[in-house]
Structures are given as structure tokens and as C-alpha cells.
């Protein structure tokens, strides 16, 4: 077996073995409350129930049950990807695990695929895409804001134990940058998580290979309608499919078995379609002739004729983020990277001595 094939996939080592300095650890107490910490030399986890030194965790096998100085017990595990995504430092709202799973499956993200995505945010979806394409694939992410890119870099390095060899991130508008940096027809899959993906239709059609899958992640009905109509009007793609995913947990305790009172309901709509060959004419969706009573104003609001100035994050109910919050999120996202780098530097210095 060659050396390349004998090596574990990138990031696998960070998921195995005893706890190490720089690891993120999920501590679950006796009341099922969860706290996530980053292990550091000399660090301590403080609560009203006492103090737990990080040194008591470092070196233990995953799944250990640890007592703090007052005898209060914690279950220690590395966070799963779904746990990390929901607790990691963030600027923008993350793509929920239930949606990321659907994107990987319905978007057919396969090992070795060449994928581009836009709207990186805090890197939640990028983590799932990188796990899917693997070391032999390629993920090129586009983000308009450098602050979000910094947060994503830190979160991705934390999950994979360092920079991922298959990942590249570029700053700028997707529709402009992707055609500059990627060859026409060279991309297998496109995933867009942005405010107005219909503006990227020509760019997607340029870089996406025939048969390639385009997946859109949008939060509102109006966005979904507009991108679907734009895709249909272009004639370059198959008929779009639209859906959402609802996940409901269950309470199971002896004979008391019932649905949870709370559930993760609507988070976003997913829209998928495939690129047709350049010489192909799309087959339009069969429609029954109906009488419509839409006003011109209604049609304008739901189609590409609507004013671009009115499609803003604020109009769709998204809250703005302060520069201070983004800086703090970037600092927290890169904490594991700094701690690991410091530990490696200490070991190197010891070896030289």
C-alpha cells in the first residue's frame, strides 16, 4: 500500500485518541447541561458547583467521567460535527445540521468532487462539504466579508486539526470572482447560501459542468419563488425541485413516549437543479391552464422584475452584526489554533534543548 493511501484522511487524527491540549471538549453534567471548553495548560473550568482543572482531562480517553474538586461529575466527549456547528463561534447564522445533511445528499456531494460555495458565513456548511469531498476533492468558498472568512478559517482549522488541503477561500462577489478563478465547465457542484442567488445564474451556468448539480439555500418564500422562476426562464437547467426539512425529537421514558414539545421546524428552503448541455433545450414543466388574478405589483414582487434595491437582509428580517461581535467570534474561533500552536512550540523548544 502506498504511503499516500496508508495515511488517515485529513482531520481523522484530531477525532481519535486521548484528549490533547487544544481539543474542544463537551462536558455534560448530572442534569444533562452541556458546556464546551478548549483544553489549555493550566486552564480551569469554573461553575457554581466548583472548579475542574483542564489538567485532569488532558490525557484521558474520550468518554471519561470526571469529578471536579467538589465531587461534581462530568461526562467528557469531543463534540460531534452537529454539536460543534451549533456551539461554535459565529458571525452569521449557521446552516443547521439537518439542512447540511440534505445538501450533501440531494446535492450529491461525492468524494473527489470539485465544489464551489458562496456565503461561507461561519463555515458550518463548509465543514460538511469538506468532509464529503475528502482529501482528493476541492472546495472553493467565496465570501464577501473578510470578518466572516476569519471566523470560518478558525472553525474549520479547529474541526480538522489545521488547514484542510482541499479548501480554498476567496474574498469578493461570487458572480464576478468565480468566473475569474475557475475554468468554464470545470465544477461538479455549486452550493449558494446568499440573499439573491438569481444574480449568479450566468456565473453558475458558466462554471458548472453539464449534469452538475446546483443547490440553493434560501430562508424565505419570496426568495425561493424568484430563484425558481429565474432558473426556469434561463432554459439552461432542469426543472427545479424545492423542499424543506423538519426534524422532531421524541421523549422516551418508560411508558411516557411522546413527541417533544419543541422542534427544529423551518430553517430554510432548498432548491436543486442540474445543468443541461449547452446544445440542449430545457423541457418546460407541464402546466394546466388556469385563470389568474394577480396584479402587476404582485407579479413584480415575485419575479426578476422586482427592484434589486428592495432585496435587502433587513427586508427579509435578518439582524445586522456589529464589528465588535464579529471580532470576538473570530478570536474565539481561532482559540484552538492558537493553543495548539503554542503547545507545539513548547514541544519543539523542549526537543531542541
Tab-separated table of C-alpha atoms in Angstrom:
chain	number	residue	atom	x	y	z
A	1	UNK	CA	0.000	0.000	0.000
A	2	UNK	CA	1.403	3.408	-0.933
A	3	UNK	CA	2.237	5.962	1.743
A	4	UNK	CA	-0.483	8.344	0.463
A	5	UNK	CA	-3.177	5.656	0.732
A	6	UNK	CA	-1.944	4.459	4.147
A	7	UNK	CA	-2.366	7.899	5.700
A	8	UNK	CA	-5.612	8.636	7.513
A	9	UNK	CA	-7.922	11.219	5.900
A	10	UNK	CA	-7.192	14.777	6.955
A	11	UNK	CA	-8.716	15.590	10.332
A	12	UNK	CA	-9.196	11.950	11.394
A	13	UNK	CA	-6.323	12.089	13.898
A	14	UNK	CA	-7.952	15.039	15.675
A	15	UNK	CA	-11.039	12.884	16.265
A	16	UNK	CA	-9.199	9.947	17.861
A	17	UNK	CA	-7.090	9.111	20.883
A	18	UNK	CA	-6.832	10.714	24.331
A	19	UNK	CA	-7.682	14.335	24.963
A	20	UNK	CA	-4.914	16.754	23.955
A	21	UNK	CA	-4.147	20.425	24.515
A	22	UNK	CA	-6.197	22.484	22.045
A	23	UNK	CA	-9.049	19.956	21.844
A	24	UNK	CA	-12.593	21.168	22.263
A	25	UNK	CA	-14.332	19.051	24.903
A	26	UNK	CA	-18.049	18.785	25.611
A	27	UNK	CA	-18.740	18.484	29.347
A	28	UNK	CA	-22.186	17.144	30.305
A	29	UNK	CA	-23.164	17.396	33.978
A	30	UNK	CA	-25.562	15.265	36.004
A	31	UNK	CA	-28.520	17.405	34.955
A	32	UNK	CA	-27.655	16.996	31.240
A	33	UNK	CA	-26.427	20.570	30.950
A	34	UNK	CA	-23.655	20.925	28.374
A	35	UNK	CA	-20.619	23.197	28.349
A	36	UNK	CA	-17.876	23.199	25.696
A	37	UNK	CA	-14.313	24.158	26.609
A	38	UNK	CA	-10.931	24.315	24.847
A	39	UNK	CA	-8.230	22.445	26.771
A	40	UNK	CA	-5.236	24.573	27.816
A	41	UNK	CA	-2.232	24.036	30.070
A	42	UNK	CA	-3.134	25.495	33.452
A	43	UNK	CA	-6.738	26.144	32.374
A	44	UNK	CA	-9.739	25.706	34.671
A	45	UNK	CA	-13.481	25.255	34.139
A	46	UNK	CA	-15.435	27.215	36.774
A	47	UNK	CA	-19.103	26.859	37.738
A	48	UNK	CA	-21.099	27.399	40.945
A	49	UNK	CA	-20.525	23.653	41.543
A	50	UNK	CA	-16.752	24.066	41.781
A	51	UNK	CA	-13.602	24.041	39.653
A	52	UNK	CA	-12.412	21.411	37.164
A	53	UNK	CA	-8.715	21.777	36.155
A	54	UNK	CA	-8.026	21.124	32.479
A	55	UNK	CA	-5.001	19.035	33.528
A	56	UNK	CA	-7.438	16.469	34.978
A	57	UNK	CA	-8.876	15.953	31.467
A	58	UNK	CA	-5.728	16.085	29.293
A	59	UNK	CA	-4.509	12.570	28.550
A	60	UNK	CA	-7.762	10.808	29.484
A	61	UNK	CA	-9.606	8.652	26.933
A	62	UNK	CA	-12.690	10.105	25.328
A	63	UNK	CA	-15.875	9.143	27.168
A	64	UNK	CA	-14.338	9.507	30.649
A	65	UNK	CA	-16.406	10.620	33.636
A	66	UNK	CA	-14.500	13.231	35.651
A	67	UNK	CA	-15.077	14.772	39.082
A	68	UNK	CA	-14.257	18.380	39.884
A	69	UNK	CA	-12.637	19.380	43.177
A	70	UNK	CA	-16.060	19.296	44.911
A	71	UNK	CA	-17.002	15.854	43.595
A	72	UNK	CA	-19.418	17.120	40.898
A	73	UNK	CA	-19.257	14.748	37.913
A	74	UNK	CA	-18.954	15.480	34.207
A	75	UNK	CA	-19.046	13.251	31.146
A	76	UNK	CA	-16.290	14.310	28.718
A	77	UNK	CA	-16.556	13.778	24.948
A	78	UNK	CA	-15.338	15.532	21.833
A	79	UNK	CA	-18.258	17.362	20.201
A	80	UNK	CA	-19.772	15.668	17.154
A	81	UNK	CA	-19.915	17.780	13.997
A	82	UNK	CA	-23.566	18.636	14.695
A	83	UNK	CA	-22.704	19.702	18.248
A	84	UNK	CA	-19.723	21.768	17.151
A	85	UNK	CA	-21.684	23.619	14.461
A	86	UNK	CA	-24.415	24.667	16.897
A	87	UNK	CA	-21.972	25.815	19.600
A	88	UNK	CA	-19.045	27.170	17.577
A	89	UNK	CA	-18.151	30.887	17.424
A	90	UNK	CA	-20.218	32.520	14.721
A	91	UNK	CA	-20.949	35.760	12.972
A	92	UNK	CA	-23.672	34.842	10.501
A	93	UNK	CA	-26.459	32.360	11.224
A	94	UNK	CA	-25.200	28.823	10.590
A	95	UNK	CA	-26.637	26.232	8.217
A	96	UNK	CA	-28.317	23.744	10.551
A	97	UNK	CA	-27.074	20.131	10.524
A	98	UNK	CA	-30.425	18.893	9.197
A	99	UNK	CA	-30.065	21.147	6.151
A	100	UNK	CA	-26.357	20.417	5.659
A	101	UNK	CA	-27.200	16.706	5.565
A	102	UNK	CA	-29.814	17.306	2.860
A	103	UNK	CA	-27.395	19.448	0.836
A	104	UNK	CA	-24.739	16.727	0.905
A	105	UNK	CA	-27.269	14.032	-0.064
A	106	UNK	CA	-29.557	15.791	-2.550
A	107	UNK	CA	-26.679	17.874	-3.900
A	108	UNK	CA	-24.796	14.603	-4.451
A	109	UNK	CA	-21.529	15.856	-2.939
A	110	UNK	CA	-19.206	12.915	-3.584
A	111	UNK	CA	-15.576	12.128	-2.618
A	112	UNK	CA	-13.253	13.858	-5.057
A	113	UNK	CA	-15.887	16.330	-6.281
A	114	UNK	CA	-14.960	19.869	-7.318
A	115	UNK	CA	-17.380	22.124	-5.445
A	116	UNK	CA	-17.832	25.874	-5.162
A	117	UNK	CA	-19.934	27.541	-2.498
A	118	UNK	CA	-20.841	31.129	-1.744
A	119	UNK	CA	-21.955	32.691	1.501
A	120	UNK	CA	-19.443	30.979	3.811
A	121	UNK	CA	-20.660	32.716	6.961
A	122	UNK	CA	-19.088	30.950	9.943
A	123	UNK	CA	-18.044	27.851	7.996
A	124	UNK	CA	-20.753	25.424	9.165
A	125	UNK	CA	-21.679	24.170	5.694
A	126	UNK	CA	-18.036	24.273	4.561
A	127	UNK	CA	-17.211	21.687	7.249
A	128	UNK	CA	-19.847	19.273	5.908
A	129	UNK	CA	-18.759	19.834	2.306
A	130	UNK	CA	-15.090	19.224	3.131
A	131	UNK	CA	-15.940	16.004	4.952
A	132	UNK	CA	-17.866	14.896	1.852
A	133	UNK	CA	-15.289	15.765	-0.853
A	134	UNK	CA	-12.367	14.425	1.207
A	135	UNK	CA	-8.656	14.982	0.670
A	136	UNK	CA	-8.893	14.219	-3.062
A	137	UNK	CA	-11.681	16.718	-3.713
A	138	UNK	CA	-11.739	20.503	-3.914
A	139	UNK	CA	-13.917	23.103	-2.192
A	140	UNK	CA	-13.602	26.726	-3.281
A	141	UNK	CA	-15.529	29.034	-0.962
A	142	UNK	CA	-16.441	32.628	-1.758
A	143	UNK	CA	-17.245	35.176	0.929
A	144	UNK	CA	-17.843	38.904	0.585
A	145	UNK	CA	-16.704	39.838	4.110
A	146	UNK	CA	-13.205	39.239	5.425
A	147	UNK	CA	-14.544	39.124	9.008
A	148	UNK	CA	-16.690	36.084	8.214
A	149	UNK	CA	-13.786	34.446	6.394
A	150	UNK	CA	-11.612	34.792	9.522
A	151	UNK	CA	-14.267	33.085	11.649
A	152	UNK	CA	-14.668	30.294	9.083
A	153	UNK	CA	-10.902	29.710	8.918
A	154	UNK	CA	-10.731	29.297	12.692
A	155	UNK	CA	-13.710	26.951	12.907
A	156	UNK	CA	-12.506	24.764	10.038
A	157	UNK	CA	-8.978	24.549	11.481
A	158	UNK	CA	-10.462	23.563	14.847
A	159	UNK	CA	-12.514	20.714	13.351
A	160	UNK	CA	-9.760	19.325	11.115
A	161	UNK	CA	-6.802	19.990	13.414
A	162	UNK	CA	-5.281	22.503	10.997
A	163	UNK	CA	-5.714	23.805	7.463
A	164	UNK	CA	-7.575	21.453	5.132
A	165	UNK	CA	-5.644	20.648	1.923
A	166	UNK	CA	-8.813	20.617	-0.211
A	167	UNK	CA	-10.067	24.053	0.843
A	168	UNK	CA	-9.561	27.456	-0.726
A	169	UNK	CA	-11.384	30.657	0.196
A	170	UNK	CA	-11.602	33.833	-1.888
A	171	UNK	CA	-12.983	37.237	-0.930
A	172	UNK	CA	-15.395	39.031	-3.239
A	173	UNK	CA	-18.710	38.731	-5.073
A	174	UNK	CA	-19.285	35.177	-6.261
A	175	UNK	CA	-20.717	36.082	-9.663
A	176	UNK	CA	-17.595	38.110	-10.506
A	177	UNK	CA	-14.832	36.095	-8.852
A	178	UNK	CA	-15.850	32.540	-9.729
A	179	UNK	CA	-15.634	33.123	-13.486
A	180	UNK	CA	-12.198	34.692	-12.975
A	181	UNK	CA	-10.802	31.856	-10.858
A	182	UNK	CA	-12.499	28.710	-12.225
A	183	UNK	CA	-12.481	27.351	-15.777
A	184	UNK	CA	-15.801	27.070	-17.667
A	185	UNK	CA	-17.428	23.686	-17.117
A	186	UNK	CA	-14.839	22.624	-14.503
A	187	UNK	CA	-17.099	22.466	-11.429
A	188	UNK	CA	-19.172	19.435	-10.415
A	189	UNK	CA	-21.403	21.041	-7.788
A	190	UNK	CA	-22.438	24.577	-6.802
A	191	UNK	CA	-23.962	25.461	-3.425
A	192	UNK	CA	-25.209	29.002	-2.780
A	193	UNK	CA	-26.319	30.370	0.589
A	194	UNK	CA	-26.970	34.018	-0.149
A	195	UNK	CA	-29.589	36.740	-0.306
A	196	UNK	CA	-30.171	36.813	-4.072
A	197	UNK	CA	-28.809	33.696	-5.815
A	198	UNK	CA	-30.638	34.522	-9.069
A	199	UNK	CA	-27.991	37.202	-9.664
A	200	UNK	CA	-25.434	34.373	-10.006
A	201	UNK	CA	-27.316	32.389	-12.668
A	202	UNK	CA	-24.981	33.258	-15.555
A	203	UNK	CA	-21.866	32.577	-13.452
A	204	UNK	CA	-23.225	29.207	-12.312
A	205	UNK	CA	-24.133	28.249	-15.877
A	206	UNK	CA	-20.582	29.139	-16.956
A	207	UNK	CA	-18.560	27.133	-14.418
A	208	UNK	CA	-20.915	24.192	-13.792
A	209	UNK	CA	-20.289	21.092	-15.907
A	210	UNK	CA	-23.185	19.529	-17.857
A	211	UNK	CA	-25.085	17.278	-15.441
A	212	UNK	CA	-23.683	19.163	-12.450
A	213	UNK	CA	-25.972	19.967	-9.521
A	214	UNK	CA	-26.822	23.487	-8.327
A	215	UNK	CA	-28.214	23.753	-4.791
A	216	UNK	CA	-29.636	26.954	-3.314
A	217	UNK	CA	-30.296	27.589	0.384
A	218	UNK	CA	-32.758	30.442	0.989
A	219	UNK	CA	-34.801	31.434	4.015
A	220	UNK	CA	-37.972	32.978	2.596
A	221	UNK	CA	-40.786	32.022	0.231
A	222	UNK	CA	-40.182	35.121	-1.884
A	223	UNK	CA	-36.538	34.205	-2.423
A	224	UNK	CA	-37.483	30.647	-3.331
A	225	UNK	CA	-40.062	31.798	-5.865
A	226	UNK	CA	-37.761	34.276	-7.526
A	227	UNK	CA	-34.789	31.925	-7.938
A	228	UNK	CA	-37.035	29.140	-9.277
A	229	UNK	CA	-38.584	31.424	-11.889
A	230	UNK	CA	-35.135	32.689	-12.917
A	231	UNK	CA	-33.855	29.128	-13.349
A	232	UNK	CA	-36.890	28.183	-15.441
A	233	UNK	CA	-36.595	31.266	-17.615
A	234	UNK	CA	-32.925	30.598	-18.402
A	235	UNK	CA	-33.599	27.252	-20.120
A	236	UNK	CA	-30.122	26.046	-19.069
A	237	UNK	CA	-31.182	23.821	-16.193
A	238	UNK	CA	-33.613	21.044	-15.351
A	239	UNK	CA	-36.900	21.802	-13.582
A	240	UNK	CA	-36.019	22.973	-10.019
A	241	UNK	CA	-37.069	20.888	-7.034
A	242	UNK	CA	-37.960	22.707	-3.795
A	243	UNK	CA	-38.336	21.347	-0.279
A	244	UNK	CA	-37.668	21.945	3.404
A	245	UNK	CA	-36.715	19.579	6.229
A	246	UNK	CA	-38.465	19.400	9.597
A	247	UNK	CA	-36.917	17.444	12.482
A	248	UNK	CA	-38.873	16.499	15.606
A	249	UNK	CA	-37.327	14.685	18.553
A	250	UNK	CA	-39.136	12.261	20.853
A	251	UNK	CA	-39.313	11.973	24.636
A	252	UNK	CA	-38.822	8.337	25.711
A	253	UNK	CA	-39.062	7.495	29.423
A	254	UNK	CA	-40.625	4.146	30.233
A	255	UNK	CA	-44.271	4.259	29.145
A	256	UNK	CA	-44.109	8.029	28.675
A	257	UNK	CA	-43.314	8.086	24.959
A	258	UNK	CA	-44.395	11.184	23.046
A	259	UNK	CA	-43.110	13.825	20.643
A	260	UNK	CA	-41.020	16.596	22.170
A	261	UNK	CA	-42.889	19.798	22.857
A	262	UNK	CA	-40.257	21.715	20.892
A	263	UNK	CA	-38.804	21.012	17.462
A	264	UNK	CA	-36.442	22.499	14.917
A	265	UNK	CA	-39.016	23.460	12.321
A	266	UNK	CA	-38.431	25.832	9.407
A	267	UNK	CA	-34.863	26.967	8.901
A	268	UNK	CA	-34.626	27.298	5.117
A	269	UNK	CA	-35.798	26.094	1.718
A	270	UNK	CA	-33.548	24.038	-0.527
A	271	UNK	CA	-33.742	24.288	-4.307
A	272	UNK	CA	-31.869	21.844	-6.549
A	273	UNK	CA	-31.500	21.593	-10.318
A	274	UNK	CA	-28.982	20.242	-12.833
A	275	UNK	CA	-27.054	21.866	-15.664
A	276	UNK	CA	-28.131	20.920	-19.174
A	277	UNK	CA	-25.732	20.605	-22.091
A	278	UNK	CA	-25.197	23.848	-23.982
A	279	UNK	CA	-26.945	22.494	-27.067
A	280	UNK	CA	-29.984	21.205	-25.145
A	281	UNK	CA	-33.335	22.968	-24.826
A	282	UNK	CA	-34.955	22.505	-21.429
A	283	UNK	CA	-38.252	20.621	-21.267
A	284	UNK	CA	-40.736	23.023	-19.696
A	285	UNK	CA	-42.882	21.907	-16.816
A	286	UNK	CA	-46.343	20.796	-17.953
A	287	UNK	CA	-48.992	23.212	-16.722
A	288	UNK	CA	-52.758	23.230	-16.664
A	289	UNK	CA	-54.223	26.457	-17.958
A	290	UNK	CA	-55.736	28.408	-15.099
A	291	UNK	CA	-57.365	31.767	-14.623
A	292	UNK	CA	-55.062	34.070	-12.636
A	293	UNK	CA	-55.976	37.270	-10.871
A	294	UNK	CA	-52.500	38.516	-9.925
A	295	UNK	CA	-51.912	42.231	-10.030
A	296	UNK	CA	-48.872	43.690	-11.769
A	297	UNK	CA	-47.484	44.636	-8.355
A	298	UNK	CA	-47.787	41.028	-7.134
A	299	UNK	CA	-46.027	39.697	-10.197
A	300	UNK	CA	-43.244	42.245	-9.846
A	301	UNK	CA	-42.625	41.273	-6.204
A	302	UNK	CA	-42.326	37.569	-7.052
A	303	UNK	CA	-40.275	37.705	-10.240
A	304	UNK	CA	-36.976	39.056	-11.514
A	305	UNK	CA	-38.623	42.378	-12.433
A	306	UNK	CA	-38.728	43.391	-8.775
A	307	UNK	CA	-36.401	46.231	-7.780
A	308	UNK	CA	-32.985	44.964	-6.640
A	309	UNK	CA	-32.783	47.747	-4.068
A	310	UNK	CA	-35.678	46.192	-2.137
A	311	UNK	CA	-33.932	42.808	-1.721
A	312	UNK	CA	-32.003	43.531	1.461
A	313	UNK	CA	-31.179	41.475	4.536
A	314	UNK	CA	-33.230	43.849	6.662
A	315	UNK	CA	-36.275	43.461	4.390
A	316	UNK	CA	-36.092	39.683	4.916
A	317	UNK	CA	-35.895	40.041	8.679
A	318	UNK	CA	-32.169	39.373	9.157
A	319	UNK	CA	-30.445	41.181	12.006
A	320	UNK	CA	-27.234	43.088	11.480
A	321	UNK	CA	-23.984	42.157	13.234
A	322	UNK	CA	-21.690	44.607	14.991
A	323	UNK	CA	-17.979	44.735	14.207
A	324	UNK	CA	-17.271	44.042	17.888
A	325	UNK	CA	-19.272	40.796	17.808
A	326	UNK	CA	-17.505	39.669	14.632
A	327	UNK	CA	-14.057	40.354	16.108
A	328	UNK	CA	-14.941	38.412	19.254
A	329	UNK	CA	-16.277	35.481	17.201
A	330	UNK	CA	-13.097	35.402	15.087
A	331	UNK	CA	-10.944	35.419	18.237
A	332	UNK	CA	-12.951	32.569	19.783
A	333	UNK	CA	-12.961	30.559	16.535
A	334	UNK	CA	-9.151	30.686	16.362
A	335	UNK	CA	-8.601	29.858	20.047
A	336	UNK	CA	-7.924	26.143	19.458
A	337	UNK	CA	-5.486	27.004	16.665
A	338	UNK	CA	-3.528	29.361	18.916
A	339	UNK	CA	-3.473	26.887	21.817
A	340	UNK	CA	-2.287	24.022	19.592
A	341	UNK	CA	0.374	26.251	18.031
A	342	UNK	CA	1.605	27.256	21.474
A	343	UNK	CA	1.755	23.626	22.626
A	344	UNK	CA	3.686	22.584	19.519
A	345	UNK	CA	6.087	25.464	20.033
A	346	UNK	CA	6.709	24.334	23.614
A	347	UNK	CA	7.409	20.759	22.488
A	348	UNK	CA	9.815	21.956	19.779
A	349	UNK	CA	11.694	24.117	22.271
A	350	UNK	CA	11.994	21.136	24.628
A	351	UNK	CA	13.308	18.925	21.844
A	352	UNK	CA	15.951	21.481	20.883
A	353	UNK	CA	17.038	21.835	24.496
